[in-house]
Short mmCIF file of C-alpha atoms and ligand atoms in Angstrom, two decimals:
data_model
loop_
_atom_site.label_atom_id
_atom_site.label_comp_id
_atom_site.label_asym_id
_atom_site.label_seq_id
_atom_site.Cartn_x
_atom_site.Cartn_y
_atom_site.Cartn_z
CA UNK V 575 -45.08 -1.23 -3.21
CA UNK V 576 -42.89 -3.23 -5.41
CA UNK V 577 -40.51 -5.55 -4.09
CA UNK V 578 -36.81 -4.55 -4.93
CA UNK V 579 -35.19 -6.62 -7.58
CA UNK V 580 -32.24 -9.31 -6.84
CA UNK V 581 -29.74 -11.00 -9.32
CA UNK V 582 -28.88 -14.60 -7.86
CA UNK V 583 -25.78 -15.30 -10.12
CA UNK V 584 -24.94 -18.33 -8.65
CA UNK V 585 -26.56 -21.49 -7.11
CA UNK V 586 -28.39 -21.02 -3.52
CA UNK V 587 -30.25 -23.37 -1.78
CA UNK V 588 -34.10 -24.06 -2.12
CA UNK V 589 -35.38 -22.65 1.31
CA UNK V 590 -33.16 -19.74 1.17
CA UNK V 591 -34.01 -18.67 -1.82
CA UNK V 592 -37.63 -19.27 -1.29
CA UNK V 593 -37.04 -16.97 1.83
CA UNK V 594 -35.69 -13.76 0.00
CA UNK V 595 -38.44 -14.92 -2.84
CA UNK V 596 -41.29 -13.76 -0.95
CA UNK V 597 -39.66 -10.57 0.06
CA UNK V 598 -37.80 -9.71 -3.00
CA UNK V 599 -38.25 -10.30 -6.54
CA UNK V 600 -35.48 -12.97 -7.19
CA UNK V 601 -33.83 -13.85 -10.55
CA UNK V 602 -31.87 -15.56 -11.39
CA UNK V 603 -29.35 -14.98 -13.82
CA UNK V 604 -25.36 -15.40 -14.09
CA UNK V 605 -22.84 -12.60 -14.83
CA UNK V 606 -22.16 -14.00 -18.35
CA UNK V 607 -25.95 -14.06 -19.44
CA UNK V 608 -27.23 -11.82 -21.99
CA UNK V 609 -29.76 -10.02 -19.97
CA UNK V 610 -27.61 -9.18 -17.46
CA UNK V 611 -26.70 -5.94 -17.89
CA UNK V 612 -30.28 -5.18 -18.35
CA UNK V 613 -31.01 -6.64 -15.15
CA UNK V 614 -28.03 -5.12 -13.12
CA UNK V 615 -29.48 -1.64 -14.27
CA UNK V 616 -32.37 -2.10 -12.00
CA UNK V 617 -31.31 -4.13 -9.57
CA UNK V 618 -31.16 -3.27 -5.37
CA UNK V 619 -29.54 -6.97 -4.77
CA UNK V 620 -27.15 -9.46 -6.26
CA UNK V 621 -26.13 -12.38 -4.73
CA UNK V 622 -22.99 -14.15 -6.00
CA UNK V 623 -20.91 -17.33 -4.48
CA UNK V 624 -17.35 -18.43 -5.35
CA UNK V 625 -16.97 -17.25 -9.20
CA UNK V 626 -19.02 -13.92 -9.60
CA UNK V 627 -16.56 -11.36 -10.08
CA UNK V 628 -17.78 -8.10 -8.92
CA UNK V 629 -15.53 -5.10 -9.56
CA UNK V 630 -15.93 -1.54 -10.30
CA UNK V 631 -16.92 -1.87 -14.07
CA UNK V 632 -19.96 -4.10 -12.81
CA UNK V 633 -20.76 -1.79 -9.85
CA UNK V 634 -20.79 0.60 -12.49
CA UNK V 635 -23.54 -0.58 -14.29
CA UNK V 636 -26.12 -0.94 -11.00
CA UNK V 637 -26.93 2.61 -9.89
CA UNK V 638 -29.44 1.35 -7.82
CA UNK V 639 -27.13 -1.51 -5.84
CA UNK V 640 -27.35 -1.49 -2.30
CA UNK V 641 -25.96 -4.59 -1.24
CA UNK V 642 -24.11 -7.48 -2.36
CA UNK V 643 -24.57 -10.56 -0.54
CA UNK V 644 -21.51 -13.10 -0.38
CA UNK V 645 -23.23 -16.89 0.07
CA UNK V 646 -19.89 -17.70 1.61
CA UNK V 647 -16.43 -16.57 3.05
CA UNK V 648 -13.98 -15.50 0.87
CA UNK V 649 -14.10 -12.30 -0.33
CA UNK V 650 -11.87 -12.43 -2.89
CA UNK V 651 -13.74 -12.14 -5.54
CA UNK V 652 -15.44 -8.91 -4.40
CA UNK V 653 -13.36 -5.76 -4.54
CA UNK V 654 -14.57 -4.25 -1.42
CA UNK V 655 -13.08 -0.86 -1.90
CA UNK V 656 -15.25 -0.56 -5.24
CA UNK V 657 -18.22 -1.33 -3.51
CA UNK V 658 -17.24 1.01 -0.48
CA UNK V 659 -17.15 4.32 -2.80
CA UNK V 660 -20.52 3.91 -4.48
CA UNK V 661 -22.00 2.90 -1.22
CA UNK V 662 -23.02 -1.08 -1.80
CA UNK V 663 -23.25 -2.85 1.35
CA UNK V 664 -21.00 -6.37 1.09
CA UNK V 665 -22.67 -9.25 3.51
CA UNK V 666 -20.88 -13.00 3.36
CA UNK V 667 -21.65 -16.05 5.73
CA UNK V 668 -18.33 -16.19 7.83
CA UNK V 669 -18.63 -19.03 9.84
CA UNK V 670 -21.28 -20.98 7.47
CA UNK V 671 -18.32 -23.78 6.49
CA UNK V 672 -15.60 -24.20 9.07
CA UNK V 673 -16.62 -27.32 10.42
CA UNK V 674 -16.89 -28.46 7.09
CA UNK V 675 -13.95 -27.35 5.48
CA UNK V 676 -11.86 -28.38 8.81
CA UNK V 677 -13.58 -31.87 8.34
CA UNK V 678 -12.57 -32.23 4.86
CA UNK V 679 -8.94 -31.01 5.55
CA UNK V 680 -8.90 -34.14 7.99
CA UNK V 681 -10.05 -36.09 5.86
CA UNK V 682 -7.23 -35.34 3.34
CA UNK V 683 -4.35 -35.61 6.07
CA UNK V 684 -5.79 -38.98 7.48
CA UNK V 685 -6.26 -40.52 3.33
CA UNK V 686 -2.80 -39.21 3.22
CA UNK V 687 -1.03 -40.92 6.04
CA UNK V 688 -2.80 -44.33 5.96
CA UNK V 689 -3.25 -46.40 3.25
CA UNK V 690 -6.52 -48.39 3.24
CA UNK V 691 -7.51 -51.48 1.01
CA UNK V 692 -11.46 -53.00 0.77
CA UNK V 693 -11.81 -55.55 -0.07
CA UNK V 694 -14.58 -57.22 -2.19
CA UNK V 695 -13.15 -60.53 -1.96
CA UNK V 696 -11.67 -63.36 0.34
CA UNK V 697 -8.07 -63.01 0.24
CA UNK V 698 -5.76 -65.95 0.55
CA UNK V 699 -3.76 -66.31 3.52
CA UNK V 700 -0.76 -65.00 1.86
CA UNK V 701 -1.83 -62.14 -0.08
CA UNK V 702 -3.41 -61.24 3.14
CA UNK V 703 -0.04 -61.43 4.88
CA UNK V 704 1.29 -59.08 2.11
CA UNK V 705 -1.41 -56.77 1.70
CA UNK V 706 -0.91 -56.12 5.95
CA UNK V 707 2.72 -55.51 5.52
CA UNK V 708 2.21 -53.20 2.08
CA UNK V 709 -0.08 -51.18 4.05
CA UNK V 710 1.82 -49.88 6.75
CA UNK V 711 1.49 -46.29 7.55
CA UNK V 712 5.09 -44.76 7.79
CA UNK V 713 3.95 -42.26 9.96
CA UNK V 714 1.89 -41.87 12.80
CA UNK V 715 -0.23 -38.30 13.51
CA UNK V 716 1.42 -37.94 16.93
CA UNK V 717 4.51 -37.79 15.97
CA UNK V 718 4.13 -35.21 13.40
CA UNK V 719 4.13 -31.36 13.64
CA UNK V 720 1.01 -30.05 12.06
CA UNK V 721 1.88 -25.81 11.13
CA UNK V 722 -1.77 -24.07 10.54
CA UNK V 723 -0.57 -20.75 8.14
CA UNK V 724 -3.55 -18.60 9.01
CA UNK V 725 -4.95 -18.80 12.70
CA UNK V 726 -8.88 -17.59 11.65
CA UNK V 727 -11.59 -19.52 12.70
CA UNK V 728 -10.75 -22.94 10.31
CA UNK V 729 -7.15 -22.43 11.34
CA UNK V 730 -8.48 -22.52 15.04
CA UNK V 731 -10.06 -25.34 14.58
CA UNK V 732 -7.30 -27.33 12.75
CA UNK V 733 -5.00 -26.53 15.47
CA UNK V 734 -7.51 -27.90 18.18
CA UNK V 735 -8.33 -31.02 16.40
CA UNK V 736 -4.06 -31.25 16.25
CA UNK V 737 -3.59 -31.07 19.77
CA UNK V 738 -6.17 -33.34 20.49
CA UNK V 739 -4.74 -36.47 18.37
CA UNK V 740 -1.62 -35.77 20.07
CA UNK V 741 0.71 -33.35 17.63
CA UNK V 742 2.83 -30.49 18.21
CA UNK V 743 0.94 -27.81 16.47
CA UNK V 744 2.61 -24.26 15.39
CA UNK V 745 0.99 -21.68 13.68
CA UNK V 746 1.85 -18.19 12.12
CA UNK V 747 -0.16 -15.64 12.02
CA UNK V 748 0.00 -11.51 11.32
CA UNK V 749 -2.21 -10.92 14.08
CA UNK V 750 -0.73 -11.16 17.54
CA UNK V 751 -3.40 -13.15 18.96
CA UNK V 752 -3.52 -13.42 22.46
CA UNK V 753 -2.41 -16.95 24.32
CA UNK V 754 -5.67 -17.98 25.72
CA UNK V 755 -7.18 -17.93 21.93
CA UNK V 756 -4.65 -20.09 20.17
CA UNK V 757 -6.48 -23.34 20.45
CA UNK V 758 -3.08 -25.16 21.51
CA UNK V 759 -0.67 -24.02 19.01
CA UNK V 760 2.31 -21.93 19.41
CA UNK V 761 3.58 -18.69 17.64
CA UNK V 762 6.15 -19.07 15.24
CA UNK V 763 7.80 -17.00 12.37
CA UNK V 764 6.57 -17.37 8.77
CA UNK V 765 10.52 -19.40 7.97
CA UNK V 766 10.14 -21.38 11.57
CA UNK V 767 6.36 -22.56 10.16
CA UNK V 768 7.73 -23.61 6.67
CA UNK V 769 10.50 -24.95 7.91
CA UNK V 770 9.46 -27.38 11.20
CA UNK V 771 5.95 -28.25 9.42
CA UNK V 772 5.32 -32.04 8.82
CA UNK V 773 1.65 -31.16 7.68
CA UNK V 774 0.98 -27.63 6.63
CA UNK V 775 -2.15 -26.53 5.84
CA UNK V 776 -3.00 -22.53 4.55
CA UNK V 777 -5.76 -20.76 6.32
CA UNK V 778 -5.21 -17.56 5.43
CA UNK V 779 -7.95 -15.45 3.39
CA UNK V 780 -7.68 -14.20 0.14
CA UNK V 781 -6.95 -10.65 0.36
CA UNK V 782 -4.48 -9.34 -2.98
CA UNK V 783 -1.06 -9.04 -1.15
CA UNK V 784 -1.71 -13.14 -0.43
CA UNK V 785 -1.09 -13.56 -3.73
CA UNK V 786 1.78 -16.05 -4.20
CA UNK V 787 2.14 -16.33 -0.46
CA UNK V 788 3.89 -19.76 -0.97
CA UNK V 789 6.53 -18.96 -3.82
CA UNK V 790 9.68 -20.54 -4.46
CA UNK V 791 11.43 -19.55 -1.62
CA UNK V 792 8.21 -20.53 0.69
CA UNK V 793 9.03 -24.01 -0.89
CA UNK V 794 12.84 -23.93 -0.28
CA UNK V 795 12.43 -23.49 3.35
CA UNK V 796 10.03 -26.81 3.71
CA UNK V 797 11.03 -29.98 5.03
CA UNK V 798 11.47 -32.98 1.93
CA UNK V 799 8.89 -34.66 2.98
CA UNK V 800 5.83 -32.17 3.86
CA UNK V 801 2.13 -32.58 3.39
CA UNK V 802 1.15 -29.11 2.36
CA UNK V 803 -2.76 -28.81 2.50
CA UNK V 804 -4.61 -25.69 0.95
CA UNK V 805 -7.97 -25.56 1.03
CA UNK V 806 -8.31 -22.02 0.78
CA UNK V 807 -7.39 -20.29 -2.19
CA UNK V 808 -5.68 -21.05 -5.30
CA UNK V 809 -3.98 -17.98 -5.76
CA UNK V 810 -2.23 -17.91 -2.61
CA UNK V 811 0.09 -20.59 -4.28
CA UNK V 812 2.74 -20.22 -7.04
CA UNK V 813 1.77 -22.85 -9.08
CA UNK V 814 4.96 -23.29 -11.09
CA UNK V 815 7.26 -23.34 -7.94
CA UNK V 816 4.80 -25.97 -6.24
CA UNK V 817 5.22 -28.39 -9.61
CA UNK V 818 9.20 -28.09 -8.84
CA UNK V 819 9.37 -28.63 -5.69
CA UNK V 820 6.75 -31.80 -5.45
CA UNK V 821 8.38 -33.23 -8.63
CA UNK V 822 11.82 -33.09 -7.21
CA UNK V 823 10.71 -34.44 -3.84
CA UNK V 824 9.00 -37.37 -4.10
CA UNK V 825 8.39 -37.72 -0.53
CA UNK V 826 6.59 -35.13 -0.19
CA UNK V 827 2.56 -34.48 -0.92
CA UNK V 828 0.38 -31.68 -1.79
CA UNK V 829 -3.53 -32.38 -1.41
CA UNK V 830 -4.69 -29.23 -3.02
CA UNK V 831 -8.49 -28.50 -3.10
CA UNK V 832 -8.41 -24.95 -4.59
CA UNK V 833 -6.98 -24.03 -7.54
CA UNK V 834 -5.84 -20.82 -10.22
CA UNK V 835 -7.69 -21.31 -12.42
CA UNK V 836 -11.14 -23.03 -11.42
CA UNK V 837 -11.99 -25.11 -13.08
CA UNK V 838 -8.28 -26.09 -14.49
CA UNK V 839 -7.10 -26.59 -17.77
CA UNK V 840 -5.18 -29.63 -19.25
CA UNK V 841 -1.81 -27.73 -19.21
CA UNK V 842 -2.36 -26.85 -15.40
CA UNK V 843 1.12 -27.88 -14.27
CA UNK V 844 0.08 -29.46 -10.70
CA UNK V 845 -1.60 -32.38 -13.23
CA UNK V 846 -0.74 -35.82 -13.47
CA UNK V 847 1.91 -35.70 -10.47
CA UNK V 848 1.34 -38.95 -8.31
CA UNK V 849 2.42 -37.25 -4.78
CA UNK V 850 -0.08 -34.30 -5.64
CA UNK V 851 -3.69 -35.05 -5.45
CA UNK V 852 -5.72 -32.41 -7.11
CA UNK V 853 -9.68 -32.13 -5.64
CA UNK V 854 -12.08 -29.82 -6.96
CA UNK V 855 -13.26 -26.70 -4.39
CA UNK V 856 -15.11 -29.67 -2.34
CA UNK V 857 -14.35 -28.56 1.12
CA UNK V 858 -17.23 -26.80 1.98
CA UNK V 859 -19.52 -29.37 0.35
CA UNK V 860 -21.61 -30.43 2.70
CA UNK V 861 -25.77 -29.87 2.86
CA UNK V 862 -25.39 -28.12 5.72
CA UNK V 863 -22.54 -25.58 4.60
CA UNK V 864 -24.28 -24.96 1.39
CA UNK V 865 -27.87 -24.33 3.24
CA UNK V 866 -25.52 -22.07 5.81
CA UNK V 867 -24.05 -20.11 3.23
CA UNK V 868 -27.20 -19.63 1.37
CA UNK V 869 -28.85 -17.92 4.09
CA UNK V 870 -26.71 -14.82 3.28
CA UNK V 871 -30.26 -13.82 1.83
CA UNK V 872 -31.18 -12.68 5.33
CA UNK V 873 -28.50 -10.44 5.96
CA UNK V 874 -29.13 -8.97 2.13
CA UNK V 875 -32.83 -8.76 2.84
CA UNK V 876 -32.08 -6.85 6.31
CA UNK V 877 -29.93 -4.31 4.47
CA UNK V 878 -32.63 -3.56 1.87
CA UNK V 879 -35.09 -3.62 4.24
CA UNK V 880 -33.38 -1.07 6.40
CA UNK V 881 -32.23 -3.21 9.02
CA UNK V 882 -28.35 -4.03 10.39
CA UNK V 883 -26.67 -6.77 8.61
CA UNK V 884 -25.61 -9.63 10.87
CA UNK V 885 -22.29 -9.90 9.04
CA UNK V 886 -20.99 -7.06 6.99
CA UNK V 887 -17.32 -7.21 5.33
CA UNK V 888 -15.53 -4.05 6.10
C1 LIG O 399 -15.91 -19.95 0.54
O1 LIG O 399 -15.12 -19.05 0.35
O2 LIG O 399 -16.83 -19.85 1.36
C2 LIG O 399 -15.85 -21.21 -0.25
O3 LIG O 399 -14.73 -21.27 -1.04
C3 LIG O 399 -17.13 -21.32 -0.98
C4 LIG O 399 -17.30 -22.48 -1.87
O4 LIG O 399 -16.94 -23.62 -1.57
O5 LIG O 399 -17.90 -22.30 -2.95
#
């Protein structure tokens, strides 16, 4: 019998894709390539990542589609409704990156609250002297509030690495998630989060009505010196209200990860502002996230093979 056909649009890693090879006939191809369409016609599979959009004009053109795998855990760029009414199956890797997106977020918050010098060469005793006093932190962790917006499984995790160095940690969430699951944090309204964070990172996903979750008035209510991570999606943030707000208060910092657009053009407006540091989608880049999210190809293969998916996106 021949094996079904799958577009791989996007990277995956070697031994993942080797995997689905020998059960599926793999190609790869990206949305924007000329044979495409042609493909997509005959295809069973596709299997995207971050920037394949798949909507109903592309669902459209696969009559045969039966599942859509998701090397990854936003959905965002998957209209799951579409995919719902002609019957495709959407898989994704939920849990494939927390550890390393939480790890990165750290890493962000700690670069951000202690300065570091090294050095390649002796000092003398004075510059030494200098350099120690220059460097002091302003702030230590423990003292700080750190307000998790989105209490999934990477807010979860922030807010237990939080309490452990010693913060107050508050979170908001729309789910009413029972005490013994909230990993040391405490409920708080949406204005009592934006208002008592020092450090507030966004962990909310990226469904539509998140768009321009942190507007202007989000902004308004923050304290005039916060560190507002997001390392989740671009969108979520008004872009033009976060260039006010970080340009009129200089003591304040945005480490920003994701972006709208990605990749960014020169006239993005978050550029060239020295208390907003601009990275580019790297959170989840670690070997073992990317081999994690690759392996999406067994929960595709298991749908086209009959089987349950593991992990399928209602
Ligand atoms: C995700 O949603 O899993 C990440 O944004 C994926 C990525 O880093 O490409």
């Amino acid at each position: 019998m021949a094996k079904p056909l799958v577009i791989q649009t996007e990277d995956l890693d070697p031994a993942p894709a080797a995997w689905l090879s020998e059960r599926c006939e793999l190609v790869r191809c990206g949305a924007g390539e000329k044979r495409f369409e042609q493909l997509l016609a005959l295809a069973e599979g596709m299997v995207v990542r971050t920037y394949t959009k798949v909507d109903g004009a592309m669902l459209a053109k696969g009559p045969k589609l039966k599942v859509i795998g998701r090397a990854g855990v936003g959905l965002d760029n998957i209209d799951l409704e579409a995919c719902r009414s002609r019957g495709v199956r959407v898989v994704s890797t939920p849990d494939a990156n927390t550890q390393a997106v939480v790890e990165f977020v750290w890493a962000l918050i700690f670069d951000a609250l202690r300065p570091r010098l090294f050095l390649s060469e002796a000092l003398e005793k004075s510059h030494w002297g200098e350099v120690r006093r220059e460097l002091r932190a302003e702030k230590q962790i423990n003292e700080l509030t750190l307000g998790v917006y989105g209490l999934g499984r990477i807010g979860k995790r922030m807010a237990t690495m939080g309490a452990a160095l010693g913060m107050r940690v508050i979170y908001h969430d729309l789910l009413d998630i029972q005490s013994d699951l909230r990993h040391g944090a405490t409920p708080v309204s949406r204005d009592e989060l934006l208002a008592n964070a020092d450090i507030l990172t966004i962990h909310v996903d990226g469904r539509p009505s998140n768009r321009n979750l942190i507007d202007g008035a989000a902004f308004a209510r923050m304290k005039p010196d916060v560190i507002l991570v997001n390392a989740a999606r671009g969108f979520l943030m008004d872009n033009r209200a976060c260039a006010a707000f970080f340009s009129s208060h200089p003591e304040a910092m945005a480490l920003l990860d994701v972006h709208e657009p990605e990749p960014f053009g020169s006239n993005y407006p978050l550029l060239g502002m020295e208390n907003v540091h601009l990275s580019p989608h790297l959170a989840a880049a670690t070997d073992r996230a990317q081999e994690n999210m690759s392996w999406v190809v067994r929960d595709v293969w298991r749908v086209l093979n009959g089987e349950n998916p593991e992990h399928e996106a209602k």
